[in-house]
Amino acid sequence: MKNTKNHTGRNSLIISIMGLITLQLLLYFKYISGWYWHIALSGFEAATIGGFADWFAVKALFREIPIPFVRKHTNIIVKNRAKISEGIVDLVTNEWLSPQVIKEKIAEISIVDKVLNSLKENDTKKFISFVEPLVKQFATSLNLNSFLENQMQRLNVGSYAGKFIKSNIGNKAYNNLWETILDTASKTINASETEEILKLTIQNQIDNYKKESKLKGLLVSIGETTNGIDRDSIAQKLLHSFNDIIENAKHNPQDAIRMKIDHYVLEFSEKLIHNDPETSEIITNIKHKLASMDWNGISNTILSKLKNDDQLENFLNEQLQVLVDKLKQNEDLKSNIDASIKRAIEKIIAENHDEIGKMVETSLASLNDKELVNQIEDKVGNDLQYIRLNGAIVGGLVGVIIALLRMFLTS
């Protein structure tokens, strides 16, 4: 967008010329007289000279002025384009955006606080939309399987996993996970396919039982004939019992089955923490299986499901807010994370700082002479008008002073 044209310099020159012509005519035709008018005339003469000189100086920066002998000293920006471009690149790279300047600016910013503040309530979809292209880019540019295998070999995953599991048993997230698992189990059990599979399984067991002996076969046949053995009824009762067990476990943390599983989980976490050989072997096998999975496809599937699965999204949203709250309260952890991020940024800047200069240089090189001149004139042209104004004012004052000195010395 171009700035509004400033005519201050032009107007000051016009006033100087008009003042010079007017006073000269009035004095010549003797409409006015007196030494002070001659002083004023000297002032307008000097102002006109100063205004013209500064008009030439400013104009010569941007345009060629066809005046003999001085023409070669005009159109300065175009003729010195290489030096100007080099100076701009040096100024931007080593002064305005030097590594030290960028480092100082980064030090003033709390990156973690800004990230935490952006992760507001119900913002999971926005967060996932932001992360998705990054993950896809990461997945396509990196061999995830090789990367994960190397990382898992370096880390004592078992110990970390054990501590994490132990610290989360019984908390809200753990209970929510229980509810999610049990909801999934309930949906699976109540699916029509499950009932058909159960009926078929019951029928197979009945048939196998009948084959064990003639007496058993006879008794089962009698039971089937008299409806004493009803496959559909048995399936319905089993499904009803399963649902009762699931509902009780879902709504009662003290449920016997749930407590028993919690005990096994706690016991397993303790073994992980203390590197029990048996559990360590389990973790090693899991690590190998994880490393051999198609993580590129899995990452895309998860990101796609996260956009549509409200229950999973709510769960992630809760976990996100818990993480945010914990980080906000832990100043030491925040400081450590912030320092690590800043060190990483500073390292990237140090290794790639010359790219800033290359970008500026490329940008300048893409402009032709006219475009370069227009851009510079658009940015600084209005300010240069005040140089012309100052030239007229200072020239006029100097002219008045010289006239006064001349009159003083000749009187």
Tab-separated table of C-alpha atoms in Angstrom:
chain	number	residue	atom	x	y	z
A	1	MET	CA	0.000	0.000	0.000
A	2	LYS	CA	1.426	3.372	-1.012
A	3	ASN	CA	1.649	6.216	1.452
A	4	THR	CA	-0.316	9.425	0.882
A	5	LYS	CA	1.848	11.780	-1.174
A	6	ASN	CA	3.572	14.447	0.898
A	7	HIS	CA	4.118	17.801	-0.914
A	8	THR	CA	5.874	19.624	1.937
A	9	GLY	CA	9.166	19.960	0.039
A	10	ARG	CA	7.492	21.158	-3.146
A	11	ASN	CA	5.352	23.687	-1.272
A	12	SER	CA	8.364	25.103	0.614
A	13	LEU	CA	10.212	25.605	-2.689
A	14	ILE	CA	7.175	27.317	-4.275
A	15	ILE	CA	6.873	29.675	-1.282
A	16	SER	CA	10.594	30.527	-1.523
A	17	ILE	CA	10.369	31.251	-5.260
A	18	MET	CA	7.159	33.288	-4.892
A	19	GLY	CA	8.687	35.262	-2.019
A	20	LEU	CA	11.836	35.938	-4.054
A	21	ILE	CA	9.923	37.074	-7.174
A	22	THR	CA	7.428	39.183	-5.217
A	23	LEU	CA	10.022	41.057	-3.139
A	24	GLN	CA	12.303	41.518	-6.152
A	25	LEU	CA	9.479	43.107	-8.187
A	26	LEU	CA	8.250	45.281	-5.315
A	27	LEU	CA	11.763	46.573	-4.642
A	28	TYR	CA	12.499	47.063	-8.356
A	29	PHE	CA	9.384	49.148	-8.933
A	30	LYS	CA	9.984	50.922	-5.606
A	31	TYR	CA	6.657	49.928	-4.072
A	32	ILE	CA	8.634	49.128	-0.928
A	33	SER	CA	11.972	50.293	0.424
A	34	GLY	CA	14.139	49.880	3.472
A	35	TRP	CA	17.089	47.764	4.509
A	36	TYR	CA	14.944	45.109	6.185
A	37	TRP	CA	13.254	44.289	2.832
A	38	HIS	CA	16.679	43.661	1.328
A	39	ILE	CA	17.451	41.365	4.267
A	40	ALA	CA	14.189	39.481	3.599
A	41	LEU	CA	15.039	39.294	-0.119
A	42	SER	CA	18.415	37.726	0.724
A	43	GLY	CA	16.608	35.214	2.910
A	44	PHE	CA	14.231	34.182	0.090
A	45	GLU	CA	17.152	33.993	-2.357
A	46	ALA	CA	19.062	31.635	-0.068
A	47	ALA	CA	15.878	29.625	0.685
A	48	THR	CA	15.289	29.178	-3.046
A	49	ILE	CA	18.868	28.022	-3.590
A	50	GLY	CA	18.666	25.637	-0.612
A	51	GLY	CA	15.295	24.300	-1.777
A	52	PHE	CA	16.540	23.677	-5.323
A	53	ALA	CA	19.724	22.028	-4.056
A	54	ASP	CA	17.821	19.630	-1.810
A	55	TRP	CA	15.222	18.967	-4.538
A	56	PHE	CA	18.082	17.919	-6.787
A	57	ALA	CA	19.675	15.779	-4.048
A	58	VAL	CA	16.420	13.916	-3.283
A	59	LYS	CA	15.417	13.573	-6.939
A	60	ALA	CA	18.875	12.317	-7.858
A	61	LEU	CA	18.434	9.373	-5.490
A	62	PHE	CA	15.490	7.936	-7.435
A	63	ARG	CA	15.611	9.384	-10.950
A	64	GLU	CA	18.028	10.358	-13.673
A	65	ILE	CA	18.152	14.163	-14.137
A	66	PRO	CA	19.258	15.149	-17.669
A	67	ILE	CA	21.536	18.046	-16.701
A	68	PRO	CA	24.970	18.173	-18.370
A	69	PHE	CA	28.032	17.383	-16.231
A	70	VAL	CA	25.969	16.320	-13.169
A	71	ARG	CA	23.823	13.730	-14.937
A	72	LYS	CA	26.262	10.935	-14.097
A	73	HIS	CA	25.733	11.661	-10.397
A	74	THR	CA	21.950	11.071	-10.562
A	75	ASN	CA	19.815	7.891	-10.413
A	76	ILE	CA	22.008	6.877	-7.475
A	77	ILE	CA	19.925	3.930	-6.199
A	78	VAL	CA	19.900	2.099	-9.535
A	79	LYS	CA	23.578	2.797	-10.280
A	80	ASN	CA	24.636	1.623	-6.814
A	81	ARG	CA	22.121	-1.200	-6.541
A	82	ALA	CA	24.712	-3.898	-5.807
A	83	LYS	CA	26.276	-1.911	-2.939
A	84	ILE	CA	22.863	-0.946	-1.536
A	85	SER	CA	21.642	-4.570	-1.651
A	86	GLU	CA	24.837	-5.747	0.032
A	87	GLY	CA	24.409	-3.083	2.718
A	88	ILE	CA	20.768	-4.030	3.345
A	89	VAL	CA	21.662	-7.720	3.638
A	90	ASP	CA	24.502	-6.912	6.043
A	91	LEU	CA	22.287	-4.581	8.106
A	92	VAL	CA	19.467	-7.122	8.429
A	93	THR	CA	21.735	-10.124	9.015
A	94	ASN	CA	24.308	-8.632	11.370
A	95	GLU	CA	22.411	-5.810	13.073
A	96	TRP	CA	18.606	-6.012	13.068
A	97	LEU	CA	18.325	-9.827	13.037
A	98	SER	CA	21.726	-10.895	14.330
A	99	PRO	CA	21.855	-14.132	16.374
A	100	GLN	CA	22.386	-12.087	19.540
A	101	VAL	CA	19.369	-9.845	18.865
A	102	ILE	CA	17.133	-12.844	18.129
A	103	LYS	CA	18.449	-14.625	21.233
A	104	GLU	CA	17.620	-11.609	23.407
A	105	LYS	CA	14.107	-11.376	21.957
A	106	ILE	CA	13.496	-15.099	22.482
A	107	ALA	CA	14.718	-14.768	26.086
A	108	GLU	CA	11.978	-12.186	26.709
A	109	ILE	CA	9.236	-14.639	25.682
A	110	SER	CA	7.857	-17.468	27.826
A	111	ILE	CA	7.176	-20.010	25.086
A	112	VAL	CA	5.586	-22.554	27.437
A	113	ASP	CA	3.177	-19.962	28.882
A	114	LYS	CA	2.061	-18.954	25.388
A	115	VAL	CA	1.484	-22.591	24.423
A	116	LEU	CA	-0.412	-23.313	27.655
A	117	ASN	CA	-2.592	-20.236	27.236
A	118	SER	CA	-3.472	-21.298	23.700
A	119	LEU	CA	-4.600	-24.755	24.868
A	120	LYS	CA	-7.945	-23.611	26.232
A	121	GLU	CA	-11.009	-25.635	27.148
A	122	ASN	CA	-12.661	-27.494	24.228
A	123	ASP	CA	-9.792	-26.636	21.909
A	124	THR	CA	-8.797	-30.229	21.120
A	125	LYS	CA	-10.049	-30.163	17.521
A	126	LYS	CA	-8.081	-26.996	16.797
A	127	PHE	CA	-5.027	-28.567	18.417
A	128	ILE	CA	-5.452	-31.763	16.371
A	129	SER	CA	-5.990	-29.733	13.175
A	130	PHE	CA	-2.723	-27.931	13.959
A	131	VAL	CA	-0.824	-31.129	14.777
A	132	GLU	CA	-2.156	-33.267	11.903
A	133	PRO	CA	-0.137	-31.732	9.035
A	134	LEU	CA	2.982	-31.720	11.233
A	135	VAL	CA	2.546	-35.407	12.062
A	136	LYS	CA	1.883	-36.255	8.412
A	137	GLN	CA	4.979	-34.331	7.362
A	138	PHE	CA	6.977	-36.043	10.107
A	139	ALA	CA	5.592	-39.440	9.080
A	140	THR	CA	6.406	-38.980	5.393
A	141	SER	CA	9.868	-37.524	5.939
A	142	LEU	CA	11.027	-40.029	8.557
A	143	ASN	CA	11.166	-43.803	8.834
A	144	LEU	CA	8.969	-43.992	11.939
A	145	ASN	CA	9.619	-47.681	12.517
A	146	SER	CA	13.402	-47.230	12.557
A	147	PHE	CA	13.106	-44.038	14.611
A	148	LEU	CA	10.842	-45.630	17.250
A	149	GLU	CA	12.966	-48.764	17.467
A	150	ASN	CA	16.110	-46.698	18.110
A	151	GLN	CA	14.355	-44.561	20.709
A	152	MET	CA	12.873	-47.546	22.549
A	153	GLN	CA	16.243	-49.302	22.669
A	154	ARG	CA	17.794	-46.232	24.284
A	155	LEU	CA	15.065	-45.734	26.907
A	156	ASN	CA	14.234	-47.917	29.877
A	157	VAL	CA	10.599	-48.038	28.803
A	158	GLY	CA	9.626	-50.608	31.418
A	159	SER	CA	10.674	-48.511	34.407
A	160	TYR	CA	9.017	-45.350	33.054
A	161	ALA	CA	5.843	-47.252	32.182
A	162	GLY	CA	5.725	-48.852	35.627
A	163	LYS	CA	6.067	-45.528	37.441
A	164	PHE	CA	3.437	-43.938	35.202
A	165	ILE	CA	0.946	-46.771	35.725
A	166	LYS	CA	1.482	-46.850	39.490
A	167	SER	CA	1.059	-43.081	39.884
A	168	ASN	CA	-2.208	-43.069	37.910
A	169	ILE	CA	-4.043	-46.043	39.414
A	170	GLY	CA	-7.281	-44.812	40.962
A	171	ASN	CA	-7.200	-41.244	39.615
A	172	LYS	CA	-9.849	-39.676	37.361
A	173	ALA	CA	-8.023	-40.474	34.140
A	174	TYR	CA	-7.632	-44.110	35.179
A	175	ASN	CA	-11.345	-44.371	36.042
A	176	ASN	CA	-12.275	-42.716	32.740
A	177	LEU	CA	-10.135	-45.287	30.960
A	178	TRP	CA	-11.981	-48.035	32.816
A	179	GLU	CA	-15.318	-46.556	31.708
A	180	THR	CA	-14.138	-46.337	28.108
A	181	ILE	CA	-12.985	-49.969	28.121
A	182	LEU	CA	-16.203	-51.166	29.763
A	183	ASP	CA	-18.371	-49.107	27.387
A	184	THR	CA	-16.568	-50.699	24.466
A	185	ALA	CA	-17.024	-54.142	26.008
A	186	SER	CA	-20.744	-53.451	26.544
A	187	LYS	CA	-21.227	-52.363	22.921
A	188	THR	CA	-19.414	-55.481	21.716
A	189	ILE	CA	-21.432	-57.830	23.941
A	190	ASN	CA	-24.777	-56.290	22.944
A	191	ALA	CA	-24.024	-56.402	19.232
A	192	SER	CA	-26.238	-58.803	17.249
A	193	GLU	CA	-23.148	-60.561	15.891
A	194	THR	CA	-22.030	-61.397	19.451
A	195	GLU	CA	-25.377	-63.020	20.252
A	196	GLU	CA	-25.209	-65.136	17.087
A	197	ILE	CA	-21.637	-66.217	17.867
A	198	LEU	CA	-22.667	-67.095	21.429
A	199	LYS	CA	-25.654	-69.152	20.201
A	200	LEU	CA	-23.421	-70.995	17.746
A	201	THR	CA	-20.846	-71.651	20.488
A	202	ILE	CA	-23.553	-72.992	22.834
A	203	GLN	CA	-24.900	-75.229	20.073
A	204	ASN	CA	-21.390	-76.560	19.357
A	205	GLN	CA	-20.883	-77.329	23.050
A	206	ILE	CA	-24.254	-79.097	23.197
A	207	ASP	CA	-23.382	-81.160	20.113
A	208	ASN	CA	-19.967	-82.072	21.546
A	209	TYR	CA	-21.581	-83.058	24.856
A	210	LYS	CA	-24.053	-85.319	23.041
A	211	LYS	CA	-21.180	-87.104	21.295
A	212	GLU	CA	-19.429	-87.997	24.546
A	213	SER	CA	-21.779	-90.952	25.233
A	214	LYS	CA	-25.129	-92.367	24.187
A	215	LEU	CA	-26.618	-91.598	27.597
A	216	LYS	CA	-25.559	-87.937	27.403
A	217	GLY	CA	-26.863	-87.752	23.854
A	218	LEU	CA	-30.203	-89.186	24.963
A	219	LEU	CA	-30.539	-86.799	27.910
A	220	VAL	CA	-29.660	-83.748	25.782
A	221	SER	CA	-32.140	-84.821	23.096
A	222	ILE	CA	-34.872	-85.132	25.729
A	223	GLY	CA	-33.925	-81.699	27.096
A	224	GLU	CA	-34.095	-80.147	23.624
A	225	THR	CA	-37.430	-81.829	22.862
A	226	THR	CA	-39.007	-80.631	26.104
A	227	ASN	CA	-37.410	-77.149	25.801
A	228	GLY	CA	-35.419	-77.878	28.940
A	229	ILE	CA	-32.331	-76.918	26.961
A	230	ASP	CA	-33.089	-73.685	25.061
A	231	ARG	CA	-30.087	-72.342	23.193
A	232	ASP	CA	-31.597	-68.874	22.699
A	233	SER	CA	-32.600	-68.584	26.346
A	234	ILE	CA	-29.144	-69.648	27.538
A	235	ALA	CA	-27.502	-67.047	25.252
A	236	GLN	CA	-29.831	-64.295	26.499
A	237	LYS	CA	-29.175	-65.150	30.158
A	238	LEU	CA	-25.406	-65.210	29.602
A	239	LEU	CA	-25.518	-61.834	27.858
A	240	HIS	CA	-27.674	-60.426	30.649
A	241	SER	CA	-25.166	-61.686	33.242
A	242	PHE	CA	-22.261	-60.178	31.309
A	243	ASN	CA	-24.065	-56.827	31.172
A	244	ASP	CA	-24.720	-56.905	34.922
A	245	ILE	CA	-21.031	-57.585	35.592
A	246	ILE	CA	-19.947	-54.746	33.273
A	247	GLU	CA	-22.446	-52.224	34.693
A	248	ASN	CA	-21.447	-53.015	38.258
A	249	ALA	CA	-17.733	-52.729	37.453
A	250	LYS	CA	-18.353	-49.489	35.569
A	251	HIS	CA	-20.179	-47.666	38.359
A	252	ASN	CA	-18.514	-49.243	41.389
A	253	PRO	CA	-14.732	-48.775	41.830
A	254	GLN	CA	-14.924	-51.244	44.742
A	255	ASP	CA	-16.282	-54.016	42.516
A	256	ALA	CA	-14.490	-57.298	43.308
A	257	ILE	CA	-13.467	-58.027	39.714
A	258	ARG	CA	-12.320	-54.457	39.166
A	259	MET	CA	-10.306	-54.432	42.409
A	260	LYS	CA	-8.724	-57.742	41.476
A	261	ILE	CA	-7.640	-56.346	38.103
A	262	ASP	CA	-6.372	-53.164	39.817
A	263	HIS	CA	-4.289	-55.366	42.101
A	264	TYR	CA	-2.801	-57.202	39.109
A	265	VAL	CA	-2.054	-53.860	37.404
A	266	LEU	CA	-0.334	-52.523	40.537
A	267	GLU	CA	1.661	-55.719	40.924
A	268	PHE	CA	2.663	-55.557	37.259
A	269	SER	CA	3.770	-51.909	37.608
A	270	GLU	CA	5.987	-52.807	40.596
A	271	LYS	CA	7.652	-55.542	38.559
A	272	LEU	CA	8.228	-53.087	35.714
A	273	ILE	CA	9.813	-50.544	38.056
A	274	HIS	CA	12.198	-53.126	39.508
A	275	ASN	CA	13.077	-54.638	36.088
A	276	ASP	CA	11.652	-58.072	36.851
A	277	PRO	CA	13.119	-60.461	34.200
A	278	GLU	CA	9.742	-61.906	33.219
A	279	THR	CA	8.037	-58.524	32.781
A	280	SER	CA	11.169	-57.102	31.118
A	281	GLU	CA	10.900	-59.840	28.503
A	282	ILE	CA	7.249	-58.886	27.961
A	283	ILE	CA	8.228	-55.234	27.454
A	284	THR	CA	11.014	-56.248	25.035
A	285	ASN	CA	8.555	-58.294	22.966
A	286	ILE	CA	6.070	-55.407	22.993
A	287	LYS	CA	8.808	-53.000	21.857
A	288	HIS	CA	9.692	-55.281	18.928
A	289	LYS	CA	6.033	-55.621	17.939
A	290	LEU	CA	5.476	-51.881	18.210
A	291	ALA	CA	8.527	-51.144	16.081
A	292	SER	CA	7.297	-53.519	13.351
A	293	MET	CA	3.842	-51.903	13.084
A	294	ASP	CA	2.813	-49.606	10.217
A	295	TRP	CA	3.051	-46.345	12.185
A	296	ASN	CA	2.554	-44.147	9.135
A	297	GLY	CA	-0.859	-45.683	8.478
A	298	ILE	CA	-1.723	-45.781	12.183
A	299	SER	CA	-0.918	-42.087	12.691
A	300	ASN	CA	-3.206	-41.117	9.792
A	301	THR	CA	-6.008	-43.371	11.077
A	302	ILE	CA	-5.781	-42.009	14.630
A	303	LEU	CA	-5.807	-38.397	13.463
A	304	SER	CA	-8.811	-39.119	11.260
A	305	LYS	CA	-10.727	-40.796	14.113
A	306	LEU	CA	-9.873	-38.068	16.595
A	307	LYS	CA	-11.829	-35.622	14.459
A	308	ASN	CA	-15.041	-37.630	14.692
A	309	ASP	CA	-15.014	-39.668	17.903
A	310	ASP	CA	-16.617	-37.412	20.539
A	311	GLN	CA	-15.952	-39.777	23.433
A	312	LEU	CA	-12.269	-40.108	22.628
A	313	GLU	CA	-12.022	-36.392	21.958
A	314	ASN	CA	-13.556	-35.610	25.373
A	315	PHE	CA	-11.108	-37.994	27.017
A	316	LEU	CA	-8.156	-36.360	25.266
A	317	ASN	CA	-9.499	-32.922	26.088
A	318	GLU	CA	-9.603	-33.803	29.788
A	319	GLN	CA	-6.061	-35.167	29.677
A	320	LEU	CA	-4.903	-32.076	27.854
A	321	GLN	CA	-6.377	-29.810	30.517
A	322	VAL	CA	-4.862	-31.931	33.321
A	323	LEU	CA	-1.454	-31.641	31.655
A	324	VAL	CA	-1.898	-27.886	31.195
A	325	ASP	CA	-2.901	-27.406	34.849
A	326	LYS	CA	0.045	-29.466	36.106
A	327	LEU	CA	2.502	-27.519	33.978
A	328	LYS	CA	1.050	-24.174	35.061
A	329	GLN	CA	1.575	-25.121	38.706
A	330	ASN	CA	5.095	-26.509	38.271
A	331	GLU	CA	7.374	-23.512	37.688
A	332	ASP	CA	10.569	-25.601	37.699
A	333	LEU	CA	9.251	-27.933	35.009
A	334	LYS	CA	8.013	-24.979	32.967
A	335	SER	CA	11.418	-23.302	33.210
A	336	ASN	CA	13.240	-26.481	32.176
A	337	ILE	CA	10.949	-27.072	29.183
A	338	ASP	CA	11.167	-23.410	28.190
A	339	ALA	CA	14.970	-23.472	28.409
A	340	SER	CA	15.143	-26.672	26.324
A	341	ILE	CA	12.903	-25.217	23.608
A	342	LYS	CA	14.907	-21.987	23.510
A	343	ARG	CA	18.198	-23.889	23.285
A	344	ALA	CA	16.806	-25.875	20.357
A	345	ILE	CA	15.603	-22.690	18.621
A	346	GLU	CA	18.937	-20.955	19.197
A	347	LYS	CA	20.778	-23.945	17.764
A	348	ILE	CA	18.581	-23.924	14.653
A	349	ILE	CA	19.121	-20.164	14.255
A	350	ALA	CA	22.896	-20.499	14.678
A	351	GLU	CA	23.062	-23.273	12.071
A	352	ASN	CA	20.764	-21.551	9.572
A	353	HIS	CA	21.299	-17.840	10.254
A	354	ASP	CA	22.816	-17.211	6.827
A	355	GLU	CA	19.429	-18.191	5.343
A	356	ILE	CA	18.059	-14.825	6.544
A	357	GLY	CA	20.598	-12.985	4.401
A	358	LYS	CA	19.890	-15.284	1.460
A	359	MET	CA	16.146	-14.608	1.734
A	360	VAL	CA	16.689	-10.835	1.798
A	361	GLU	CA	19.135	-11.080	-1.101
A	362	THR	CA	16.724	-13.231	-3.135
A	363	SER	CA	13.850	-10.855	-2.401
A	364	LEU	CA	15.869	-7.834	-3.559
A	365	ALA	CA	17.120	-9.661	-6.651
A	366	SER	CA	13.535	-10.470	-7.680
A	367	LEU	CA	12.761	-6.734	-8.067
A	368	ASN	CA	13.612	-4.884	-11.260
A	369	ASP	CA	15.143	-1.386	-11.024
A	370	LYS	CA	11.793	0.403	-11.233
A	371	GLU	CA	10.183	-1.799	-8.568
A	372	LEU	CA	13.153	-1.346	-6.220
A	373	VAL	CA	13.104	2.449	-6.612
A	374	ASN	CA	9.320	2.585	-6.147
A	375	GLN	CA	9.463	0.490	-2.966
A	376	ILE	CA	12.216	2.611	-1.399
A	377	GLU	CA	10.506	5.837	-2.449
A	378	ASP	CA	7.189	4.589	-1.082
A	379	LYS	CA	8.765	3.904	2.320
A	380	VAL	CA	11.037	6.946	2.760
A	381	GLY	CA	9.885	9.456	0.140
A	382	ASN	CA	7.581	11.366	2.483
A	383	ASP	CA	10.290	11.675	5.130
A	384	LEU	CA	12.713	13.033	2.531
A	385	GLN	CA	10.274	15.886	1.879
A	386	TYR	CA	11.230	17.286	5.281
A	387	ILE	CA	14.866	17.367	4.163
A	388	ARG	CA	13.772	19.682	1.353
A	389	LEU	CA	11.781	21.797	3.838
A	390	ASN	CA	14.811	22.003	6.129
A	391	GLY	CA	16.962	22.999	3.152
A	392	ALA	CA	14.683	25.960	2.396
A	393	ILE	CA	14.404	27.035	6.054
A	394	VAL	CA	18.108	26.680	6.875
A	395	GLY	CA	19.068	28.291	3.554
A	396	GLY	CA	16.774	31.235	4.273
A	397	LEU	CA	18.173	31.730	7.782
A	398	VAL	CA	21.766	31.552	6.525
A	399	GLY	CA	20.891	34.071	3.794
A	400	VAL	CA	19.466	36.482	6.393
A	401	ILE	CA	22.547	36.084	8.613
A	402	ILE	CA	24.934	36.702	5.681
A	403	ALA	CA	22.956	39.799	4.621
A	404	LEU	CA	23.060	41.160	8.179
A	405	LEU	CA	26.811	40.533	8.425
A	406	ARG	CA	27.415	42.207	5.046
A	407	MET	CA	25.361	45.238	6.104
A	408	PHE	CA	27.193	45.404	9.444
A	409	LEU	CA	30.639	45.180	7.814
A	410	THR	CA	29.908	47.767	5.101
A	411	SER	CA	28.157	50.292	7.352
